[in-house]
Amino acid sequence: MSDSQTCVLFALEDGIARIVLNRPDQLNAITVGMHQRLAEILDEIEACADLRVVLLTGAGRGFCAGQDLGERPVEQEGPLDLGESIEQRYNPLIRRLARLPVPLVCAVNGVAAGAGAALALMGDMVIAAQSASFILSFARIGLMPDCGMSWLLPRLIGQPRALGMAMTGERITAARAQEWGMIWQCAPDEDFIEHVDALVSSLAAAPTQGIMAARDAIRQSWARDFDAQLDIERDGQRRLGHTQDYREGVSAFRQKRRPQFRGC
Ligand code: LHQ
């Protein structure tokens, strides 16, 4: 397989799409080739009819160290348009991840820096190994947070902490990220994979329509007032009441058995 294929690994099985950033020697720093491969993978994911969950993780000791700095010939003379790279590659990637029709789980196996931290926090559920950490390393190289971080981070952890991370580039451990509400869970390194598998399996077996309606309503609540949100909930329940999974959930409860949700 060529580098352009192996830089991101992909497998789709039993409704679970597993994406593994795979340049471990560079802590999975993102190259143009990785963007291209990720775009192909997302094409495949978006076309999959029986998808239930997407998992994004990294190979080796890092999750993702952000933009590959080896790709940026800053020593050369002439203008360097970082905005172009964001417009052409990063923003489309982030938008596609944000609009996935199924839950995105980010399993942060190691350090997540710069755009890598942003990728990690795009997960609807983020689980991090105890030895993992989050760094807004933009601050260390004269840049500002991108990939939606300046929007998302203050909403997750509040302005003082978001500003602290953005202005110091300080490393935030997984345990502190959990304490701050930045991520769902910090899990022990020894059985991190088991924790990730359990989370992914439970989401793959969940009533997909219901949990996605919950995700969308919670996300959109930032832009709505309380009354508008009540209306959204009413409309969502009306729609979900017609799903097979709702019938199955109630039947299973009444019959004292485990529900078999099909995601429709
Ligand atoms: C790397 C990288 C890397 C290449 C580690 N590139 N090789 C978006 C769009 C447009 C423009 C600009 O920016 C953006 C957004 C961004 O993402 S900007 C932020 C870019 N990322 C960074 O600034 C992080 C740079 N990396 C680090 O600060 C450290 O590597 C961290 C703190 C992540 C990890 O530190 P250590 O655990 O001490 O590992 P290390 O530094 O020894 O790295 C291991 C190897 O990985 C090393 O290679 P080597 O051949 O010496 O073993 C690094 O050169 C390589 N590597 N990050 N971003």
mmCIF file of C-alpha atoms and ligand atoms in Angstrom:
data_model
loop_
_atom_site.group_PDB
_atom_site.id
_atom_site.type_symbol
_atom_site.label_atom_id
_atom_site.label_comp_id
_atom_site.label_asym_id
_atom_site.label_seq_id
_atom_site.Cartn_x
_atom_site.Cartn_y
_atom_site.Cartn_z
ATOM 1 C CA MET A 1 0.000 0.000 0.000
ATOM 2 C CA SER A 2 1.275 3.501 -0.781
ATOM 3 C CA ASP A 3 1.915 6.175 1.887
ATOM 4 C CA SER A 4 -1.204 8.003 0.799
ATOM 5 C CA GLN A 5 -3.233 4.920 1.754
ATOM 6 C CA THR A 6 -1.411 3.997 4.967
ATOM 7 C CA CYS A 7 -1.231 7.502 6.494
ATOM 8 C CA VAL A 8 -4.807 6.974 7.657
ATOM 9 C CA LEU A 9 -6.166 3.480 8.256
ATOM 10 C CA PHE A 10 -9.830 2.745 7.784
ATOM 11 C CA ALA A 11 -12.120 -0.191 8.456
ATOM 12 C CA LEU A 12 -15.887 -0.443 8.319
ATOM 13 C CA GLU A 13 -17.519 -3.393 10.026
ATOM 14 C CA ASP A 14 -20.863 -4.032 11.751
ATOM 15 C CA GLY A 15 -21.863 -0.385 11.407
ATOM 16 C CA ILE A 16 -18.650 0.811 13.082
ATOM 17 C CA ALA A 17 -16.238 2.974 11.072
ATOM 18 C CA ARG A 18 -12.744 2.997 12.573
ATOM 19 C CA ILE A 19 -10.342 5.732 11.434
ATOM 20 C CA VAL A 20 -6.752 5.576 12.670
ATOM 21 C CA LEU A 21 -4.348 8.470 12.017
ATOM 22 C CA ASN A 22 -1.203 6.578 11.150
ATOM 23 C CA ARG A 23 2.051 8.542 11.062
ATOM 24 C CA PRO A 24 3.197 7.493 14.533
ATOM 25 C CA ASP A 25 6.794 8.702 14.113
ATOM 26 C CA GLN A 26 5.484 12.245 13.661
ATOM 27 C CA LEU A 27 2.791 11.846 16.335
ATOM 28 C CA ASN A 28 0.283 11.647 13.455
ATOM 29 C CA ALA A 29 0.890 15.254 12.382
ATOM 30 C CA ILE A 30 -1.440 16.122 9.522
ATOM 31 C CA THR A 31 -0.186 16.313 5.938
ATOM 32 C CA VAL A 32 -1.934 17.197 2.692
ATOM 33 C CA GLY A 33 -1.918 13.457 1.916
ATOM 34 C CA MET A 34 -3.758 12.750 5.162
ATOM 35 C CA HIS A 35 -6.355 15.377 4.314
ATOM 36 C CA GLN A 36 -6.872 13.709 0.947
ATOM 37 C CA ARG A 37 -7.210 10.263 2.486
ATOM 38 C CA LEU A 38 -9.560 11.550 5.194
ATOM 39 C CA ALA A 39 -11.732 13.145 2.520
ATOM 40 C CA GLU A 40 -11.959 9.785 0.675
ATOM 41 C CA ILE A 41 -12.798 7.996 3.913
ATOM 42 C CA LEU A 42 -15.519 10.511 4.718
ATOM 43 C CA ASP A 43 -16.970 9.983 1.224
ATOM 44 C CA GLU A 44 -17.228 6.287 2.043
ATOM 45 C CA ILE A 45 -18.664 6.897 5.497
ATOM 46 C CA GLU A 46 -21.264 9.349 4.240
ATOM 47 C CA ALA A 47 -22.394 6.831 1.609
ATOM 48 C CA CYS A 48 -22.777 3.982 4.104
ATOM 49 C CA ALA A 49 -26.447 3.200 4.755
ATOM 50 C CA ASP A 50 -26.085 1.114 7.923
ATOM 51 C CA LEU A 51 -23.493 3.181 9.766
ATOM 52 C CA ARG A 52 -24.003 3.482 13.563
ATOM 53 C CA VAL A 53 -20.818 5.072 14.951
ATOM 54 C CA VAL A 54 -17.472 6.530 13.839
ATOM 55 C CA LEU A 55 -14.296 6.117 15.887
ATOM 56 C CA LEU A 56 -11.282 8.386 15.368
ATOM 57 C CA THR A 57 -7.995 7.580 17.083
ATOM 58 C CA GLY A 58 -4.233 7.679 16.540
ATOM 59 C CA ALA A 59 -1.529 5.050 16.101
ATOM 60 C CA GLY A 60 1.453 4.950 18.453
ATOM 61 C CA ARG A 61 2.034 7.283 21.397
ATOM 62 C CA GLY A 62 0.278 10.338 20.009
ATOM 63 C CA PHE A 63 -3.260 11.159 18.900
ATOM 64 C CA CYS A 64 -2.325 13.987 16.535
ATOM 65 C CA ALA A 65 0.280 16.794 16.734
ATOM 66 C CA GLY A 66 -1.662 19.134 14.433
ATOM 67 C CA GLN A 67 -0.399 20.464 11.136
ATOM 68 C CA ASP A 68 2.827 18.767 10.006
ATOM 69 C CA LEU A 69 5.307 21.583 10.481
ATOM 70 C CA GLY A 70 7.754 19.859 8.150
ATOM 71 C CA GLU A 71 5.380 20.680 5.315
ATOM 72 C CA ARG A 72 5.649 24.411 5.928
ATOM 73 C CA PRO A 73 8.758 25.856 4.281
ATOM 74 C CA VAL A 74 8.837 28.938 6.510
ATOM 75 C CA GLU A 75 12.531 29.474 5.850
ATOM 76 C CA GLN A 76 11.804 30.155 2.190
ATOM 77 C CA GLU A 77 11.106 33.691 1.102
ATOM 78 C CA GLY A 78 7.716 34.771 -0.186
ATOM 79 C CA PRO A 79 4.194 34.913 1.164
ATOM 80 C CA LEU A 80 2.748 31.919 2.954
ATOM 81 C CA ASP A 81 -1.041 31.750 2.920
ATOM 82 C CA LEU A 82 -2.137 29.661 5.890
ATOM 83 C CA GLY A 83 -5.728 30.810 5.316
ATOM 84 C CA GLU A 84 -5.740 28.892 2.052
ATOM 85 C CA SER A 85 -4.842 25.643 3.780
ATOM 86 C CA ILE A 86 -7.591 26.244 6.307
ATOM 87 C CA GLU A 87 -10.148 27.134 3.667
ATOM 88 C CA GLN A 88 -9.245 24.265 1.326
ATOM 89 C CA ARG A 89 -8.554 21.482 3.799
ATOM 90 C CA TYR A 90 -9.082 22.033 7.536
ATOM 91 C CA ASN A 91 -12.455 23.779 7.516
ATOM 92 C CA PRO A 92 -14.040 21.275 5.102
ATOM 93 C CA LEU A 93 -12.737 18.419 7.258
ATOM 94 C CA ILE A 94 -14.052 19.957 10.478
ATOM 95 C CA ARG A 95 -17.423 20.741 8.886
ATOM 96 C CA ARG A 96 -17.781 17.183 7.640
ATOM 97 C CA LEU A 97 -16.932 15.747 11.052
ATOM 98 C CA ALA A 98 -19.434 18.102 12.698
ATOM 99 C CA ARG A 99 -22.180 16.940 10.337
ATOM 100 C CA LEU A 100 -21.723 13.197 10.610
ATOM 101 C CA PRO A 101 -25.114 11.485 10.816
ATOM 102 C CA VAL A 102 -23.927 9.136 13.591
ATOM 103 C CA PRO A 103 -21.959 9.707 16.814
ATOM 104 C CA LEU A 104 -18.269 10.485 16.490
ATOM 105 C CA VAL A 105 -16.117 9.018 19.271
ATOM 106 C CA CYS A 106 -12.610 10.417 19.564
ATOM 107 C CA ALA A 107 -10.299 8.093 21.468
ATOM 108 C CA VAL A 108 -7.369 10.277 22.435
ATOM 109 C CA ASN A 109 -4.588 7.767 22.964
ATOM 110 C CA GLY A 110 -1.810 10.351 23.465
ATOM 111 C CA VAL A 111 -0.916 13.981 22.970
ATOM 112 C CA ALA A 112 -3.364 16.072 20.931
ATOM 113 C CA ALA A 113 -1.824 19.399 19.878
ATOM 114 C CA GLY A 114 -2.907 22.329 17.703
ATOM 115 C CA ALA A 115 -5.313 21.156 15.017
ATOM 116 C CA GLY A 116 -4.918 17.708 16.587
ATOM 117 C CA ALA A 117 -6.545 18.987 19.791
ATOM 118 C CA ALA A 118 -9.312 20.438 17.652
ATOM 119 C CA LEU A 119 -9.852 17.093 15.903
ATOM 120 C CA ALA A 120 -9.977 15.343 19.271
ATOM 121 C CA LEU A 121 -12.579 17.739 20.643
ATOM 122 C CA MET A 122 -14.816 17.329 17.591
ATOM 123 C CA GLY A 123 -15.928 14.018 19.071
ATOM 124 C CA ASP A 124 -19.491 13.892 20.320
ATOM 125 C CA MET A 125 -17.909 11.793 23.009
ATOM 126 C CA VAL A 126 -14.224 12.152 23.784
ATOM 127 C CA ILE A 127 -12.426 9.497 25.796
ATOM 128 C CA ALA A 128 -8.763 10.035 26.608
ATOM 129 C CA ALA A 129 -6.096 7.778 28.049
ATOM 130 C CA GLN A 130 -4.670 8.918 31.376
ATOM 131 C CA SER A 131 -1.305 9.688 29.740
ATOM 132 C CA ALA A 132 -2.914 11.757 26.953
ATOM 133 C CA SER A 133 -2.877 15.540 26.965
ATOM 134 C CA PHE A 134 -4.254 18.550 25.115
ATOM 135 C CA ILE A 135 -2.127 21.489 23.987
ATOM 136 C CA LEU A 136 -3.233 24.585 22.090
ATOM 137 C CA SER A 137 0.244 24.716 20.605
ATOM 138 C CA PHE A 138 -0.765 27.517 18.249
ATOM 139 C CA ALA A 139 0.385 29.796 21.071
ATOM 140 C CA ARG A 140 3.893 28.366 20.848
ATOM 141 C CA ILE A 141 4.347 29.172 17.138
ATOM 142 C CA GLY A 142 2.690 32.558 16.782
ATOM 143 C CA LEU A 143 -0.702 31.344 15.572
ATOM 144 C CA MET A 144 -4.217 31.426 16.997
ATOM 145 C CA PRO A 145 -6.625 28.535 17.629
ATOM 146 C CA ASP A 146 -8.335 27.326 14.471
ATOM 147 C CA CYS A 147 -10.547 24.436 13.358
ATOM 148 C CA GLY A 148 -13.380 25.878 15.432
ATOM 149 C CA MET A 149 -11.454 25.891 18.706
ATOM 150 C CA SER A 150 -12.059 29.566 19.440
ATOM 151 C CA TRP A 151 -15.808 28.792 19.258
ATOM 152 C CA LEU A 152 -15.948 25.395 20.916
ATOM 153 C CA LEU A 153 -13.441 25.649 23.729
ATOM 154 C CA PRO A 154 -15.002 28.566 25.683
ATOM 155 C CA ARG A 155 -18.329 26.757 25.433
ATOM 156 C CA LEU A 156 -16.822 23.594 26.842
ATOM 157 C CA ILE A 157 -14.635 24.958 29.637
ATOM 158 C CA GLY A 158 -15.490 28.666 29.964
ATOM 159 C CA GLN A 159 -13.618 31.752 28.849
ATOM 160 C CA PRO A 160 -10.899 31.957 31.549
ATOM 161 C CA ARG A 161 -9.706 28.407 30.932
ATOM 162 C CA ALA A 162 -10.034 28.690 27.152
ATOM 163 C CA LEU A 163 -8.013 31.902 27.236
ATOM 164 C CA GLY A 164 -5.438 30.313 29.508
ATOM 165 C CA MET A 165 -4.961 27.389 27.142
ATOM 166 C CA ALA A 166 -4.918 29.614 24.058
ATOM 167 C CA MET A 167 -2.514 32.180 25.458
ATOM 168 C CA THR A 168 -0.026 29.917 27.233
ATOM 169 C CA GLY A 169 -0.073 26.735 25.139
ATOM 170 C CA GLU A 170 0.094 24.911 28.463
ATOM 171 C CA ARG A 171 -0.328 21.133 28.391
ATOM 172 C CA ILE A 172 -3.624 20.018 29.941
ATOM 173 C CA THR A 173 -3.658 16.437 31.166
ATOM 174 C CA ALA A 174 -6.529 14.094 30.373
ATOM 175 C CA ALA A 175 -7.505 14.014 34.053
ATOM 176 C CA ARG A 176 -7.742 17.803 34.172
ATOM 177 C CA ALA A 177 -9.597 17.860 30.842
ATOM 178 C CA GLN A 178 -12.187 15.558 32.377
ATOM 179 C CA GLU A 179 -12.382 17.628 35.563
ATOM 180 C CA TRP A 180 -12.947 20.771 33.443
ATOM 181 C CA GLY A 181 -15.695 19.143 31.383
ATOM 182 C CA MET A 182 -13.633 19.313 28.188
ATOM 183 C CA ILE A 183 -13.992 15.571 27.577
ATOM 184 C CA TRP A 184 -16.358 12.791 28.599
ATOM 185 C CA GLN A 185 -13.899 10.426 30.238
ATOM 186 C CA CYS A 186 -10.297 9.897 31.207
ATOM 187 C CA ALA A 187 -9.567 6.146 31.307
ATOM 188 C CA PRO A 188 -6.550 4.237 32.666
ATOM 189 C CA ASP A 189 -3.839 3.512 30.093
ATOM 190 C CA GLU A 190 -3.821 -0.223 30.943
ATOM 191 C CA ASP A 191 -7.368 -0.835 29.766
ATOM 192 C CA PHE A 192 -7.920 2.178 27.535
ATOM 193 C CA ILE A 193 -8.754 0.019 24.505
ATOM 194 C CA GLU A 194 -11.350 -1.926 26.489
ATOM 195 C CA HIS A 195 -12.969 1.329 27.629
ATOM 196 C CA VAL A 196 -13.028 2.631 24.049
ATOM 197 C CA ASP A 197 -14.477 -0.617 22.699
ATOM 198 C CA ALA A 198 -17.188 -0.625 25.351
ATOM 199 C CA LEU A 199 -18.179 2.961 24.533
ATOM 200 C CA VAL A 200 -18.144 2.371 20.772
ATOM 201 C CA SER A 201 -20.135 -0.866 21.071
ATOM 202 C CA SER A 202 -22.751 0.740 23.283
ATOM 203 C CA LEU A 203 -23.204 3.619 20.828
ATOM 204 C CA ALA A 204 -23.354 1.189 17.883
ATOM 205 C CA ALA A 205 -26.212 -0.613 19.636
ATOM 206 C CA ALA A 206 -28.029 2.592 20.647
ATOM 207 C CA PRO A 207 -31.200 4.021 19.074
ATOM 208 C CA THR A 208 -29.276 6.160 16.584
ATOM 209 C CA GLN A 209 -32.128 8.508 15.632
ATOM 210 C CA GLY A 210 -32.812 9.379 19.251
ATOM 211 C CA ILE A 211 -29.240 9.977 20.300
ATOM 212 C CA MET A 212 -28.534 12.058 17.194
ATOM 213 C CA ALA A 213 -31.631 14.170 17.848
ATOM 214 C CA ALA A 214 -30.279 14.681 21.380
ATOM 215 C CA ARG A 215 -26.885 15.696 19.999
ATOM 216 C CA ASP A 216 -28.358 18.151 17.526
ATOM 217 C CA ALA A 217 -30.705 19.707 20.086
ATOM 218 C CA ILE A 218 -27.940 20.126 22.658
ATOM 219 C CA ARG A 219 -25.545 21.626 20.122
ATOM 220 C CA GLN A 220 -28.122 23.993 18.687
ATOM 221 C CA SER A 221 -29.221 25.142 22.132
ATOM 222 C CA TRP A 222 -26.297 27.619 22.139
ATOM 223 C CA ALA A 223 -28.069 29.638 19.498
ATOM 224 C CA ARG A 224 -31.629 29.424 20.908
ATOM 225 C CA ASP A 225 -33.624 30.644 23.856
ATOM 226 C CA PHE A 226 -35.452 28.339 26.279
ATOM 227 C CA ASP A 227 -38.857 28.664 24.592
ATOM 228 C CA ALA A 228 -37.464 27.875 21.162
ATOM 229 C CA GLN A 229 -35.704 24.844 22.610
ATOM 230 C CA LEU A 230 -38.979 23.524 24.070
ATOM 231 C CA ASP A 231 -40.426 23.645 20.566
ATOM 232 C CA ILE A 232 -37.427 21.811 19.148
ATOM 233 C CA GLU A 233 -37.868 19.068 21.752
ATOM 234 C CA ARG A 234 -41.564 18.761 20.914
ATOM 235 C CA ASP A 235 -40.814 18.402 17.202
ATOM 236 C CA GLY A 236 -38.013 15.946 17.861
ATOM 237 C CA GLN A 237 -40.146 13.700 20.089
ATOM 238 C CA ARG A 238 -42.934 13.824 17.524
ATOM 239 C CA ARG A 239 -40.570 12.531 14.870
ATOM 240 C CA LEU A 240 -38.887 9.972 17.150
ATOM 241 C CA GLY A 241 -42.265 8.609 18.235
ATOM 242 C CA HIS A 242 -42.603 7.234 14.695
ATOM 243 C CA THR A 243 -39.310 5.327 14.734
ATOM 244 C CA GLN A 244 -39.025 1.558 15.021
ATOM 245 C CA ASP A 245 -36.437 2.023 17.760
ATOM 246 C CA TYR A 246 -38.934 3.845 19.989
ATOM 247 C CA ARG A 247 -41.402 0.971 19.622
ATOM 248 C CA GLU A 248 -38.635 -1.514 20.283
ATOM 249 C CA GLY A 249 -37.433 0.391 23.361
ATOM 250 C CA VAL A 250 -40.875 0.488 24.938
ATOM 251 C CA SER A 251 -41.704 -3.146 23.981
ATOM 252 C CA ALA A 252 -38.411 -4.362 25.415
ATOM 253 C CA PHE A 253 -39.055 -2.482 28.650
ATOM 254 C CA ARG A 254 -42.557 -3.953 28.982
ATOM 255 C CA GLN A 255 -41.327 -7.454 28.153
ATOM 256 C CA LYS A 256 -38.338 -7.127 30.520
ATOM 257 C CA ARG A 257 -35.767 -7.917 27.813
ATOM 258 C CA ARG A 258 -32.808 -6.115 26.230
ATOM 259 C CA PRO A 259 -33.829 -3.924 23.290
ATOM 260 C CA GLN A 260 -32.460 -4.644 19.825
ATOM 261 C CA PHE A 261 -32.203 -1.221 18.244
ATOM 262 C CA ARG A 262 -31.701 -0.995 14.480
ATOM 263 C CA GLY A 263 -31.003 2.706 14.178
ATOM 264 C CA CYS A 264 -34.228 3.513 12.349
HETATM 265 C C1 LHQ B 1 6.103 16.634 14.320
HETATM 266 C C2 LHQ B 1 5.062 17.441 14.755
HETATM 267 C C3 LHQ B 1 4.457 18.288 13.826
HETATM 268 C C4 LHQ B 1 5.893 17.495 12.213
HETATM 269 C C5 LHQ B 1 5.769 16.344 16.445
HETATM 270 N N1 LHQ B 1 4.905 18.284 12.590
HETATM 271 N N2 LHQ B 1 6.535 16.663 13.072
HETATM 272 C C6 LHQ B 1 -3.536 24.656 10.581
HETATM 273 C C7 LHQ B 1 -3.470 25.044 9.259
HETATM 274 C C8 LHQ B 1 -2.613 25.856 8.683
HETATM 275 C C9 LHQ B 1 -1.596 26.273 9.166
HETATM 276 C C10 LHQ B 1 -1.079 26.126 10.393
HETATM 277 O O1 LHQ B 1 -1.601 25.489 11.430
HETATM 278 C C11 LHQ B 1 -2.700 24.841 11.549
HETATM 279 C C12 LHQ B 1 -3.013 24.312 12.836
HETATM 280 C C13 LHQ B 1 -1.967 23.694 13.654
HETATM 281 O O2 LHQ B 1 -2.063 22.538 13.915
HETATM 282 S S1 LHQ B 1 -0.710 24.665 14.235
HETATM 283 C C14 LHQ B 1 0.081 23.629 15.432
HETATM 284 C C15 LHQ B 1 1.026 22.649 14.819
HETATM 285 N N3 LHQ B 1 1.515 21.723 15.825
HETATM 286 C C16 LHQ B 1 2.431 22.033 16.728
HETATM 287 O O3 LHQ B 1 2.895 23.145 16.818
HETATM 288 C C17 LHQ B 1 2.888 20.913 17.648
HETATM 289 C C18 LHQ B 1 4.339 20.590 17.421
HETATM 290 N N4 LHQ B 1 4.749 19.485 18.267
HETATM 291 C C19 LHQ B 1 5.061 19.618 19.557
HETATM 292 O O4 LHQ B 1 4.997 20.683 20.138
HETATM 293 C C20 LHQ B 1 5.491 18.385 20.275
HETATM 294 O O5 LHQ B 1 5.908 17.438 19.333
HETATM 295 C C21 LHQ B 1 4.405 17.790 21.179
HETATM 296 C C22 LHQ B 1 4.166 18.711 22.370
HETATM 297 C C23 LHQ B 1 3.114 17.573 20.414
HETATM 298 C C24 LHQ B 1 4.888 16.410 21.689
HETATM 299 O O6 LHQ B 1 6.145 16.549 22.285
HETATM 300 P P1 LHQ B 1 7.043 15.265 22.588
HETATM 301 O O7 LHQ B 1 6.224 14.232 23.229
HETATM 302 O O8 LHQ B 1 8.247 15.754 23.308
HETATM 303 O O9 LHQ B 1 7.456 14.685 21.160
HETATM 304 P P2 LHQ B 1 8.534 15.268 20.122
HETATM 305 O O10 LHQ B 1 8.445 16.741 20.051
HETATM 306 O O11 LHQ B 1 9.853 14.678 20.393
HETATM 307 O O12 LHQ B 1 7.955 14.703 18.724
HETATM 308 C C25 LHQ B 1 8.182 13.368 18.312
HETATM 309 C C26 LHQ B 1 8.448 13.395 16.843
HETATM 310 O O13 LHQ B 1 7.270 13.893 16.172
HETATM 311 C C27 LHQ B 1 9.574 14.358 16.490
HETATM 312 O O14 LHQ B 1 10.251 13.844 15.384
HETATM 313 P P3 LHQ B 1 11.769 13.260 15.550
HETATM 314 O O15 LHQ B 1 12.151 12.867 14.160
HETATM 315 O O16 LHQ B 1 12.591 14.368 16.119
HETATM 316 O O17 LHQ B 1 11.608 12.096 16.483
HETATM 317 C C28 LHQ B 1 8.827 15.600 16.073
HETATM 318 O O18 LHQ B 1 9.556 16.422 15.186
HETATM 319 C C29 LHQ B 1 7.623 15.018 15.395
HETATM 320 N N5 LHQ B 1 6.529 15.958 15.401
HETATM 321 N N6 LHQ B 1 4.876 17.238 16.075
HETATM 322 N N7 LHQ B 1 3.391 19.093 14.180
#
